Amino acid sequence: LQEDAELRIIGWNTSSLAPEQAKAAINQLLKEALAAGLAFEPNRAALLPSADPAVRRIAWVLKAFPLWGVRCEGHAKGQPAEDNEAKRQLSQVRAEALRAALQAAGVGNKIECVGQGCTQGLGMCVRMFAQELDQGVEVPSLEGLSAAERRGV
């Protein structure tokens, strides 16, 4: 509860951060939220209940930065030489399972999932990184247009 309260406080004051500051903050907070790892059923994509606190922390981080897209990388145990399609597929569906859990928790950020298998030799883990800031739709200026041009006639 204390941890969730702290993340809520952080979350509502992020709009004044410059994009590079926000990206650094997101990456640091995600790294901390994932530091203990996520527990999955062996050889399956299902998150175990013990992963719930980490999922809540990640959700608070992403809700604090709703305009940022993130990359969610799943990794499998093994060394790069042991990588194969099954490990890449398992790591992909685990990243997707985390995305689904975050969406169920109300996260609306764009989350790109990538299954890395064991290409990086990191062991079984999920990593997340800030990817892009959604600047929204640019509205063109109507300055200098006639009334007819403004109406699109």
Coordinates of C-alpha atoms in Angstrom, one line a residue, residues 8-148:
R8 CA 0.5 7.6 -7.3
I9 CA 2.2 10.7 -6.0
I10 CA 4.9 10.4 -8.7
G11 CA 2.3 9.7 -11.4
W12 CA 0.4 12.9 -11.1
N13 CA 3.4 15.2 -11.4
T14 CA 5.0 14.0 -14.6
S15 CA 3.5 16.5 -17.0
S16 CA 6.2 19.1 -16.2
L17 CA 9.1 16.8 -17.1
A18 CA 11.0 17.3 -20.4
P19 CA 10.7 14.3 -22.7
E20 CA 14.3 13.1 -22.0
Q21 CA 13.6 13.4 -18.2
A22 CA 10.4 11.5 -18.6
K23 CA 12.0 8.7 -20.6
A24 CA 14.8 8.3 -18.0
A25 CA 12.2 8.3 -15.2
I26 CA 10.0 5.7 -16.9
N27 CA 13.0 3.5 -17.6
Q28 CA 14.3 3.7 -14.1
L29 CA 10.8 3.1 -12.5
L30 CA 10.2 0.1 -14.9
K31 CA 13.6 -1.3 -14.0
E32 CA 12.8 -1.1 -10.3
A33 CA 9.3 -2.5 -10.7
L34 CA 10.7 -5.5 -12.6
A35 CA 13.8 -6.0 -10.4
A36 CA 12.4 -8.9 -8.5
G37 CA 11.2 -10.5 -11.7
L38 CA 7.9 -11.9 -12.7
A39 CA 6.7 -15.4 -11.8
F40 CA 5.2 -17.5 -14.7
E41 CA 4.0 -21.0 -14.6
P42 CA 6.8 -23.3 -15.8
N43 CA 7.0 -23.4 -19.6
R44 CA 3.7 -21.4 -19.9
A45 CA 2.7 -17.8 -20.4
A46 CA 0.4 -17.6 -17.3
L47 CA 1.5 -15.2 -14.7
L48 CA 1.5 -16.6 -11.1
P49 CA -0.4 -14.6 -8.4
S50 CA 3.0 -13.7 -6.9
A51 CA 3.5 -11.5 -9.9
D52 CA 0.5 -9.3 -8.9
P53 CA 2.5 -6.7 -6.9
A54 CA 5.0 -6.1 -9.8
V55 CA 2.1 -5.9 -12.3
R56 CA 0.5 -3.2 -10.0
R57 CA 3.8 -1.2 -9.8
I58 CA 4.3 -1.4 -13.6
A59 CA 0.7 -0.3 -14.1
W60 CA 1.1 2.7 -11.8
V61 CA 4.3 3.7 -13.7
L62 CA 2.6 3.5 -17.1
K63 CA -0.5 5.3 -15.9
A64 CA 1.8 8.1 -14.7
F65 CA 3.1 8.5 -18.2
P66 CA 0.0 7.7 -20.4
L67 CA 1.4 9.3 -23.6
W68 CA 4.5 7.1 -23.7
G69 CA 4.7 3.8 -25.7
V70 CA 6.8 1.0 -24.2
R71 CA 8.6 -2.0 -25.5
C72 CA 8.0 -5.2 -23.5
E73 CA 10.7 -7.8 -24.1
G74 CA 10.3 -11.4 -23.0
H75 CA 13.4 -13.5 -22.5
A76 CA 13.9 -17.2 -22.0
K77 CA 16.5 -19.1 -20.0
G78 CA 19.5 -20.4 -21.8
Q79 CA 22.5 -19.1 -23.7
P80 CA 22.4 -17.5 -27.2
A81 CA 23.7 -20.7 -28.8
E82 CA 20.6 -22.5 -27.3
D83 CA 18.1 -20.1 -28.8
N84 CA 15.3 -21.7 -30.9
E85 CA 11.8 -21.0 -32.1
A86 CA 10.1 -22.5 -29.0
K87 CA 12.1 -20.2 -26.7
R88 CA 11.3 -17.2 -28.9
Q89 CA 7.6 -18.1 -28.9
L90 CA 7.4 -18.7 -25.2
S91 CA 9.2 -15.3 -24.5
Q92 CA 6.7 -13.6 -26.9
V93 CA 3.6 -15.0 -25.3
R94 CA 4.9 -14.1 -21.8
A95 CA 5.5 -10.5 -22.9
E96 CA 1.9 -10.6 -24.3
A97 CA 0.6 -12.0 -21.1
L98 CA 2.1 -9.1 -19.2
R99 CA 0.6 -6.6 -21.6
A100 CA -2.8 -8.3 -21.1
A101 CA -2.5 -8.1 -17.3
L102 CA -1.5 -4.4 -17.6
Q103 CA -4.4 -3.6 -19.9
A104 CA -6.7 -5.4 -17.4
A105 CA -5.3 -3.1 -14.8
G106 CA -6.4 -0.1 -16.8
V107 CA -3.2 0.7 -18.6
G108 CA -3.8 2.4 -22.0
N109 CA -0.3 2.9 -23.2
K110 CA 0.8 1.4 -26.5
I111 CA 2.9 -1.7 -25.5
E112 CA 4.9 -3.4 -28.2
C113 CA 5.8 -7.0 -27.3
V114 CA 8.9 -8.8 -28.5
G115 CA 10.0 -12.3 -27.8
Q116 CA 13.8 -12.4 -27.6
G117 CA 14.1 -16.1 -26.7
C118 CA 17.6 -16.5 -25.2
T119 CA 19.4 -14.5 -27.8
Q120 CA 20.8 -12.2 -25.2
G121 CA 21.6 -14.8 -22.5
L122 CA 19.7 -12.9 -19.8
G123 CA 17.7 -15.8 -18.4
M124 CA 14.0 -15.9 -17.9
C125 CA 12.8 -12.3 -17.5
V126 CA 10.7 -9.6 -18.9
R127 CA 12.2 -6.1 -19.5
M128 CA 10.4 -2.9 -20.4
F129 CA 11.6 0.3 -21.9
A130 CA 10.1 3.7 -22.8
Q131 CA 9.9 3.8 -26.6
E132 CA 8.1 6.8 -27.9
L133 CA 6.1 9.8 -26.8
D134 CA 2.7 10.0 -28.5
Q135 CA 2.6 13.7 -29.5
G136 CA -1.0 13.4 -30.7
V137 CA -2.4 14.8 -33.8
E138 CA -1.0 18.1 -35.0
V139 CA -3.8 20.7 -35.7
P140 CA -2.9 23.0 -38.5
S141 CA -3.2 26.7 -38.0
L142 CA -6.2 28.4 -39.5
E143 CA -4.5 31.8 -39.4
G144 CA -4.6 33.6 -42.7
L145 CA -7.4 31.5 -44.2
S146 CA -10.7 33.1 -45.4
A147 CA -14.0 32.1 -43.9
A148 CA -14.7 29.9 -46.9

